[in-house]
Coordinates of C-alpha atoms in Angstrom, one line a residue:
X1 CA 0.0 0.0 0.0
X2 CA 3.0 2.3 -1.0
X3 CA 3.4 4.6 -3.9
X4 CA 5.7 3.9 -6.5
X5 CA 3.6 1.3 -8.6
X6 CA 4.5 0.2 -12.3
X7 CA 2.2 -1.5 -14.1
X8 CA 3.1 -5.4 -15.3
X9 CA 1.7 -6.7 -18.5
X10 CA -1.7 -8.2 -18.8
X11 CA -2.3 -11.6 -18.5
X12 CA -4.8 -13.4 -20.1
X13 CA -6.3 -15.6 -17.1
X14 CA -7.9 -14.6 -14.4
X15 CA -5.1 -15.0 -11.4
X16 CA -7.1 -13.4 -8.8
X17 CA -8.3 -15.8 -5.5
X18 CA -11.8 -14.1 -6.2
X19 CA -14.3 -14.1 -8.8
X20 CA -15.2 -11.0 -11.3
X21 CA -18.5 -11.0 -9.6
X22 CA -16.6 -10.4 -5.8
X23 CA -14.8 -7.5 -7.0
X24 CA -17.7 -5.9 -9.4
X25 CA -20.1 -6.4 -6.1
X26 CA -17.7 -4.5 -4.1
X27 CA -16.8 -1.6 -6.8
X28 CA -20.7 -1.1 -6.8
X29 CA -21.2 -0.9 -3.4
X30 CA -18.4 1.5 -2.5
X31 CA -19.8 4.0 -5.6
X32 CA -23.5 3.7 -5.4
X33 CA -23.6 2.5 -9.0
X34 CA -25.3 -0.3 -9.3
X35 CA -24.7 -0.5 -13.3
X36 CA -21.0 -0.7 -12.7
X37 CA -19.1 -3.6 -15.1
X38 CA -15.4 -4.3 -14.4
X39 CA -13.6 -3.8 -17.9
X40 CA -10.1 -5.1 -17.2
X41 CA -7.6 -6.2 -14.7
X42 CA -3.8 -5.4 -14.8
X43 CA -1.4 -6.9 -11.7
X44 CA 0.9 -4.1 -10.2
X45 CA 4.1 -4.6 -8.6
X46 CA 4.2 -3.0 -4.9
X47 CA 7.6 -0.9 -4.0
X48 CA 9.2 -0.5 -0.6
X49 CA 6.6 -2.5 1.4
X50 CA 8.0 -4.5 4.7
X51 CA 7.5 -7.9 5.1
X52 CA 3.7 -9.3 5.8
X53 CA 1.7 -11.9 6.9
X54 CA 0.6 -13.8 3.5
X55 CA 1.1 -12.3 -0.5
X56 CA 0.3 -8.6 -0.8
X57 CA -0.2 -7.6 -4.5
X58 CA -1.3 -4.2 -6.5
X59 CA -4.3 -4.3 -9.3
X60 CA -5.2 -1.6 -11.8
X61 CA -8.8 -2.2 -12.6
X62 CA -10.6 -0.8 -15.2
X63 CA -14.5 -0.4 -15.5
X64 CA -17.3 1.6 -16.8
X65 CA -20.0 3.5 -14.7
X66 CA -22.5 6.3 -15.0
X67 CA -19.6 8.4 -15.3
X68 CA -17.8 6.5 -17.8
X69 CA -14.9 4.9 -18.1
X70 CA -12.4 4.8 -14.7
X71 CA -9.7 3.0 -13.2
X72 CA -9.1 2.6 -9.3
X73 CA -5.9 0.7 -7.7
X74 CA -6.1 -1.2 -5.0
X75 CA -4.7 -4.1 -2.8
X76 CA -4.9 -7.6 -2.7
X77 CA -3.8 -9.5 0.4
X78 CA -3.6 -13.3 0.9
X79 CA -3.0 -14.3 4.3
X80 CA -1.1 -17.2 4.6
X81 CA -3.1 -19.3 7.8
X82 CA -2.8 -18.4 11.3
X83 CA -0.3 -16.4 12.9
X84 CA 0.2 -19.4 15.6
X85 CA -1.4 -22.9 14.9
X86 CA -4.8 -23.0 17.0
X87 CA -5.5 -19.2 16.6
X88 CA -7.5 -17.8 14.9
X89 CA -6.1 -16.7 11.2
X90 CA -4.7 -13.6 10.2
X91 CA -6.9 -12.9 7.7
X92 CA -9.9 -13.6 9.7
X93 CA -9.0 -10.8 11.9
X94 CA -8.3 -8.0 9.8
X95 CA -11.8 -8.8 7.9
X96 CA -13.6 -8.8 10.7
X97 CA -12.2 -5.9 11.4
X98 CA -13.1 -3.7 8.3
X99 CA -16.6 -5.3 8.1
X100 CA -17.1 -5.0 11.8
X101 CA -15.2 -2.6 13.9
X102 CA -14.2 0.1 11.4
X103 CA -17.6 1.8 11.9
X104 CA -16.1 2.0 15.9
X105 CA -12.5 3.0 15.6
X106 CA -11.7 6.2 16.5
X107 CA -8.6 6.1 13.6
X108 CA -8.9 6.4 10.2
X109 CA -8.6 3.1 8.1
X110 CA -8.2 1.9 4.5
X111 CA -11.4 1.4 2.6
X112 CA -12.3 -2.4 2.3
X113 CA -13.7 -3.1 -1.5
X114 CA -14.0 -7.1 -0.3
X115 CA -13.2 -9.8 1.5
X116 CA -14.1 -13.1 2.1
X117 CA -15.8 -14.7 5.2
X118 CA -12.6 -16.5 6.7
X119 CA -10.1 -14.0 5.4
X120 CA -8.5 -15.9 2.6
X121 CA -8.5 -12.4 0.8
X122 CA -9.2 -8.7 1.2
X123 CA -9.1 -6.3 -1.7
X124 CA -8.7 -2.6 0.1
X125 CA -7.6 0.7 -1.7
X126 CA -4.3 1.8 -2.4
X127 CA -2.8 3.9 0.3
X128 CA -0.8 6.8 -1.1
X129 CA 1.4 8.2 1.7
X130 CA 3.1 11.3 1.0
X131 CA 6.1 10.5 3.4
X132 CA 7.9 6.9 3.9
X133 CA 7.9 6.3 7.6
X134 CA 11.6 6.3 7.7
X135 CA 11.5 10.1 6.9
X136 CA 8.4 10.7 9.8
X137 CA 9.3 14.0 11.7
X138 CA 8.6 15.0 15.0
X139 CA 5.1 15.7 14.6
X140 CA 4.2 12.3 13.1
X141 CA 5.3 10.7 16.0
X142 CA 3.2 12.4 18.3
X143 CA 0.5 12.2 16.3
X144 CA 0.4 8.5 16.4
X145 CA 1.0 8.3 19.6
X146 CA -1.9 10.4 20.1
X147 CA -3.9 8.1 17.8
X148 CA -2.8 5.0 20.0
X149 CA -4.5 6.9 23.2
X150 CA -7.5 7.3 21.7
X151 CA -7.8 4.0 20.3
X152 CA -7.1 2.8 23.9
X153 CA -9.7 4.9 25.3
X154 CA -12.4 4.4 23.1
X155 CA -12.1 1.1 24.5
X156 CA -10.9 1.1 27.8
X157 CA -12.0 -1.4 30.1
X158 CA -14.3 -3.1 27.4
X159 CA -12.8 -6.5 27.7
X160 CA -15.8 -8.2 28.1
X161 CA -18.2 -6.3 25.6
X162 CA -15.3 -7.2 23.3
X163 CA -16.0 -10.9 23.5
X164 CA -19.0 -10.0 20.7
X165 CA -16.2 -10.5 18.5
X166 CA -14.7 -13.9 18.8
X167 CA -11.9 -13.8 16.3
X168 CA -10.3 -11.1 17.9
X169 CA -7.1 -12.8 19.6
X170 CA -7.1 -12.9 23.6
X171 CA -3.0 -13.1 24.3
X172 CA -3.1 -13.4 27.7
X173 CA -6.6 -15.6 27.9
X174 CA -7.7 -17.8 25.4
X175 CA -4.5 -17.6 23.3
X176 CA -1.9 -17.8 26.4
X177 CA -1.4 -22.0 25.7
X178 CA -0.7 -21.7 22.6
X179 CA 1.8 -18.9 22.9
X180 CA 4.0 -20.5 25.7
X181 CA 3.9 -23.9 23.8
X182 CA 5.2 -22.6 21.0
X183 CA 7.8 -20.0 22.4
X184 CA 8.7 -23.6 24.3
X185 CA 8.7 -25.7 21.1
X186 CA 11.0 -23.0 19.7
X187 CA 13.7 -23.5 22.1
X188 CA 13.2 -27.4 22.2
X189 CA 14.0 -27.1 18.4
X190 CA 17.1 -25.1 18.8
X191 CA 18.5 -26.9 21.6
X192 CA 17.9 -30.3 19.0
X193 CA 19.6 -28.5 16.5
X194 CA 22.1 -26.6 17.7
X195 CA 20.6 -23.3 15.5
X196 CA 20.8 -20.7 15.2
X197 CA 24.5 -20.6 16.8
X198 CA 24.2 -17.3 18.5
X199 CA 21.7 -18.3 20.3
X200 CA 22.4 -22.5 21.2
X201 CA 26.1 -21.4 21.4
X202 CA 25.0 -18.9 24.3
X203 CA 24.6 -21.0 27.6
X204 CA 23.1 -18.0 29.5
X205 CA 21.0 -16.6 26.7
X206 CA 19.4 -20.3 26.5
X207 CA 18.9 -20.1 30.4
X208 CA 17.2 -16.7 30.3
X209 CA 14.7 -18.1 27.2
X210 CA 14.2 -21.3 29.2
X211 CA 13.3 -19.0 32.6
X212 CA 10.9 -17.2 30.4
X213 CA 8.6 -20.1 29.0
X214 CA 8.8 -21.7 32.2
X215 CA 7.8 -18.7 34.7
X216 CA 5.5 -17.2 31.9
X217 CA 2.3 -17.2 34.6
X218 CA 4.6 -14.7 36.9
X219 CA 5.4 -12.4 33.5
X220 CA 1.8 -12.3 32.6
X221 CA -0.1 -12.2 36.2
X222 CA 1.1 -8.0 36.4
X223 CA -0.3 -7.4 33.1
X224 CA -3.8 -9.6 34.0
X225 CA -4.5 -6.9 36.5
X226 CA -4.6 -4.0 33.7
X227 CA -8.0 -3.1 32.2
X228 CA -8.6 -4.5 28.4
X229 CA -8.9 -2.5 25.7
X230 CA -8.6 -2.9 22.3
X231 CA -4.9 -3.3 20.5
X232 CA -4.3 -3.1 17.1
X233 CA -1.4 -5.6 17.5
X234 CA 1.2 -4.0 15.3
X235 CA 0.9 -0.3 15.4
X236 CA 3.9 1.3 14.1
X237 CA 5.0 3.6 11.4
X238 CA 5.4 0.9 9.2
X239 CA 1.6 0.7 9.4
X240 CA 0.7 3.6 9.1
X241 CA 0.4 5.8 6.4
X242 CA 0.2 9.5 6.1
X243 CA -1.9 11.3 3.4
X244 CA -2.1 14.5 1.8
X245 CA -3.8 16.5 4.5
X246 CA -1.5 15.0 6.6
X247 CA -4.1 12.2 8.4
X248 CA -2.7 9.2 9.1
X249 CA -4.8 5.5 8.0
X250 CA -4.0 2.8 10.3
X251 CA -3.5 -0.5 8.3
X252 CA -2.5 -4.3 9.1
X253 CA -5.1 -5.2 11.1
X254 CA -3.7 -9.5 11.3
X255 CA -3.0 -8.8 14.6
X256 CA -5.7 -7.4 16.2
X257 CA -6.3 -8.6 19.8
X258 CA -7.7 -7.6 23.2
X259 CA -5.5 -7.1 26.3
X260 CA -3.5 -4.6 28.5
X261 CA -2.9 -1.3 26.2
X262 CA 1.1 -1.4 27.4
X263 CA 1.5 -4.3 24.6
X264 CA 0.5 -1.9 21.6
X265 CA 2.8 1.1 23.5
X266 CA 5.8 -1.5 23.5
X267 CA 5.4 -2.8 20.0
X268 CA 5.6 0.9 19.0
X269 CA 8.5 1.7 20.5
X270 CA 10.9 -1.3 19.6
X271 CA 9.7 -1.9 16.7
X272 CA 10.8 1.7 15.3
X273 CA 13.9 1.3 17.4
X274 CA 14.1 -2.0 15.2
X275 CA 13.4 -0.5 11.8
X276 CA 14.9 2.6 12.0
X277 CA 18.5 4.1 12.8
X278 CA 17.6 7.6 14.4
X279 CA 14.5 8.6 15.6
X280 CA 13.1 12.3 16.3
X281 CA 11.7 10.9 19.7
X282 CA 13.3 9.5 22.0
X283 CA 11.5 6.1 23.3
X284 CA 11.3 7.8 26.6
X285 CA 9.8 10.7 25.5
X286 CA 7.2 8.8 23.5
X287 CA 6.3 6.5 26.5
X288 CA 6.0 9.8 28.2
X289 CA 3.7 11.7 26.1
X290 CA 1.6 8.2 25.8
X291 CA 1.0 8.5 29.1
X292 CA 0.7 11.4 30.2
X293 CA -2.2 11.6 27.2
X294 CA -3.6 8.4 28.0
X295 CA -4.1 9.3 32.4
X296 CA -5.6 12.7 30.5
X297 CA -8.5 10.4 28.6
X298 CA -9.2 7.8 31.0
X299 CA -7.9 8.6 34.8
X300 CA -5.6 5.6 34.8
X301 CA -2.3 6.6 35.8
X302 CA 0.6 4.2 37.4
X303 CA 3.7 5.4 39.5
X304 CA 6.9 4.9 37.7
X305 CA 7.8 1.6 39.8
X306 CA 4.5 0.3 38.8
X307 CA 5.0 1.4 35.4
X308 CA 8.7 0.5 34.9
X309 CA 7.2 -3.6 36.6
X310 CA 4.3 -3.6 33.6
X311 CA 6.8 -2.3 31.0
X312 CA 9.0 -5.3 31.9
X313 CA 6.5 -7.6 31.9
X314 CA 5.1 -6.3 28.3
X315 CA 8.7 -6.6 27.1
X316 CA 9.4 -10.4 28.5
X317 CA 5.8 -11.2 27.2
X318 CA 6.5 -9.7 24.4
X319 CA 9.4 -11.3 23.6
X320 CA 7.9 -14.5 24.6
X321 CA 4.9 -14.5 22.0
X322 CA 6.6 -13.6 19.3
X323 CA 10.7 -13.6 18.9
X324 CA 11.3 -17.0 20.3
X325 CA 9.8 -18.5 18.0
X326 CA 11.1 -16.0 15.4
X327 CA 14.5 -16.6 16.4
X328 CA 14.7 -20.6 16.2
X329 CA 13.1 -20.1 12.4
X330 CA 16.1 -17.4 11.6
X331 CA 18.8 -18.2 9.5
X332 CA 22.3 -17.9 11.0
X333 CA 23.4 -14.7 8.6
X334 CA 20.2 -12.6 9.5
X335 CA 20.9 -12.9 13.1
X336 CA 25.0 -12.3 12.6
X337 CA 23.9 -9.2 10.4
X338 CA 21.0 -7.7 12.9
X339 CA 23.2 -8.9 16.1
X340 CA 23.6 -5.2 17.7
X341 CA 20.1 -4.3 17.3
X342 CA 18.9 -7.3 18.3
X343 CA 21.3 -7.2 21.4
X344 CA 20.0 -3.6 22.0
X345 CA 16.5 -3.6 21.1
X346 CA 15.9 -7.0 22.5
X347 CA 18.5 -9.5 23.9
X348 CA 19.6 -6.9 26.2
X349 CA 16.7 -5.4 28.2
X350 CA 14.9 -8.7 28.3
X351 CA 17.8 -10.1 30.0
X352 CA 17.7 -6.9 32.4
X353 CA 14.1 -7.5 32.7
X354 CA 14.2 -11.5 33.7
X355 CA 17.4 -10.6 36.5
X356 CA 15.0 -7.7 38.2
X357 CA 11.5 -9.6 37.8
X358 CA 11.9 -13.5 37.8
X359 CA 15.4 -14.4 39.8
X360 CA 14.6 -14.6 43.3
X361 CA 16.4 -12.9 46.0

C-alpha cells in the first residue's frame, strides 16, 4: 500500500483468489452505481513495502460506470493461515475488522472493496502516503501516539463487551497456551539442533529463554491486573500511512487482539527502534507523552515503579509471543547481520528485565 507502482503486462487468465462477480459487487457498493461492469484487470508490482503476513499484490482495474470509463488501484492480500497454529487466522482478523469494527475505531482506516468470510482475501484501496515512515518527523510521532491513546480509550475497560467479537485474539486468555507452547517448542528445536548458533552457542541466553517459557504465569499475572482495551497488534509507522492532508490511515489489522494497552505502547516503541537508525523521539519521551495523554482520557495513571514492573512484563511477554519462535526459524546470517540491534533492542533489556523480575532474591 505504498506509492511507487509500475504497471506489469496483462495476462490473459484470471489469477485473482476471487471471482469478477466479488470484485464488481464491491466496486458497486463502495460507488453507489449499481450499473457498474469491471472492464479489465492489470497486476501491479508494490515498491518498498516490509514484510507481511501472506502475499500482498497491487491491481489496476478498469471499468465503466455512469460516469464513464475509470480505473481505481487497489490491494490484494492473501493471508497465509494463522499467525500461531490454534489461533484464529490472520486474515480472519483484519476482515472482521473492516466489516465490523471500522464503523467504531476512532482512527482512520483503508477502505475495504472485499473480503471473504474467513479471510482468505481482502481487496482494500491503495494507500498513497506522501512520506515513507523512515523520513516521519517530530510531529508524526506524536500524532500516532496520540492516535494509539484514543484508540485505547475508546475502549478502555471493554474486555468483556469485546468478547461479541470472537476472532479477535485474547493473548493473555484464550491464546496464552498456545503462545508459551510454542515460544517452548521454539527452544526445544534449537537446543535439538544446535541453530541458530548465536543463540544455542549462548549457555546464558538459552537459560534466560528457558526462565521465560517456564515462569510465563509470573510475567503475565502483572499485566492480567490491567484493564482491556482494544490493541491493534502492530501499530507502528510501518503501518501507518500519512496522506495528503497530513491524516494518518491505520492499516494491518492481522494482529488485532484484546489485552493490556502497554503491549501496543511496546510494540511501537521497539519496533521503530528495530526498523529505523535515528529517531526524532526518544523512546522515553514517546512513553512519556503516551501516558501522560492516556491518564488525561481515562484517569488511569501508574507510579513509575509500577509502570517500569508492567513495561518489563510487556517486554518479556513480548518477547515471549513472538521472537522466540522468530528466532529458532532465523537463518544464522540474518541474526549475525542484525546482532547489535537485536542485542539492543531485545537480547539486552529482556535479560535486564528477567534478573529484576523472575530471579529470586
Amino acid at each position: 500500500m505504498t506509492p511507487g507502482t509500475e504497471a506489469l503486462p496483462a495476462e490473459g487468465s484470471w489469477e485473482w483468489p476471487f471471482s469478477r462477480a466479488d470484485l464488481t459487487a464491491g466496486l458497486r457498493r463502495i460507488t453507489g452505481d449499481t450499473a457498474l461492469q469491471v472492464t479489465s484487470t492489470q497486476p501491479l508490482t508494490i515498491a518498498h513495502r516490509r514484510p507481511s503476513i501472506g502475499r500482498l499484490r497491487g491491481m489496476l482495474v478498469q471499468f465503466d460506470g455512469a460516469d464513464g470509463p475509470q480505473d481505481m488501484r487497489l490491494v490484494v492480500k492473501e493471508p497465509r493461515g494463522a499467525t500461531r497454529t490454534g489461533l484464529a487466522g490472520a486474515g480472519r482478523r483484519e476482515v472482521g475488522v473492516y466489516q465490523m469494527l471500522a464503523p467504531q475505531l476512532p482512527l482512520k482506516t483503508p477502505q475495504l472493496i472485499a473480503g471473504s468470510a474467513n479471510g482468505d482475501w481482502l481487496i482494500l484501496e491503495e494507500l498513497r502516503p506522501i512520506i515513507e515512515s523512515a523520513r516521519w518527523g517530530r510531529e508524526h510521532y506524536e500524532r500516532a501516539i496520540s492516535g494509539l491513546t484514543v484508540l485505547h480509550d475508546r475502549f478502555w475497560g471493554l474486555g468483556e463487551d469485546l468478547n461479541a467479537f470472537p476472532w479477535l485474539s485474547r493473548p493473555l486468555e484464550t491464546d496464552y497456551e498456545v503462545h508459551v507452547t510454542a515460544a517452548a517448542h521454539a527452544i526445544e528445536r534449537i537446543v535439538e539442533l544446535g541453530h541458530p548458533e548465536p543463540l544455542a552457542n549462548a549457555p546464558e541466553r538459552m537459560r534466560i529463554l528457558a526462565q521465560l517459557t517456564t515462569q510465563a504465569d509470573r510475567i503475565v499475572s502483572p499485566l492480567r491486573d490491567v484493564p482491556n482495551t482494544l490493541l491493534h497488534g502492530d501499530y507502528w509507522p510501518g503501518n501507518i500511512a500519512v496522506i495528503e492532508d497530513g491524516e494518518q490511515v491505520v492499516y494491518d489489522w492481522q494482529l488485532s487482539a484484546v489485552g493490556p494497552a502497554i503491549l501496543d505502547l511496546l510494540v511501537f516503541v521497539n519496533k521503530s527502534e528495530w526498523w529505523f537508525d535515528e529517531l526524532p523521539l526518544e523512546p522515553a519521551e514517546m512513553v512519556g507523552l503516551y501516558r501522560q495523554q492516556l491518564a488525561r482520557r481515562t484517569g488511569s495513571a501508574w507510579e513509575p515503579d509500577h509502570w517500569a514492573l508492567l513495561w518489563d512484563h510487556a517486554l518479556m511477554w513480548r518477547f515471549v509471543q513472538e521472537w522466540v519462535d522468530l528466532l529458532a526459524a532465523s537463518p544464522d546470517p540474518i541474526l549475525e547481520t542484525r546482532a547489535e540491534q537485536l542485542d539492543q533492542v531485545w537480547l539486552d533489556p529482556v535479560a535486564a528485565a528477567v534478573e529484576r523480575r523472575l530471579t529470586d532474591s
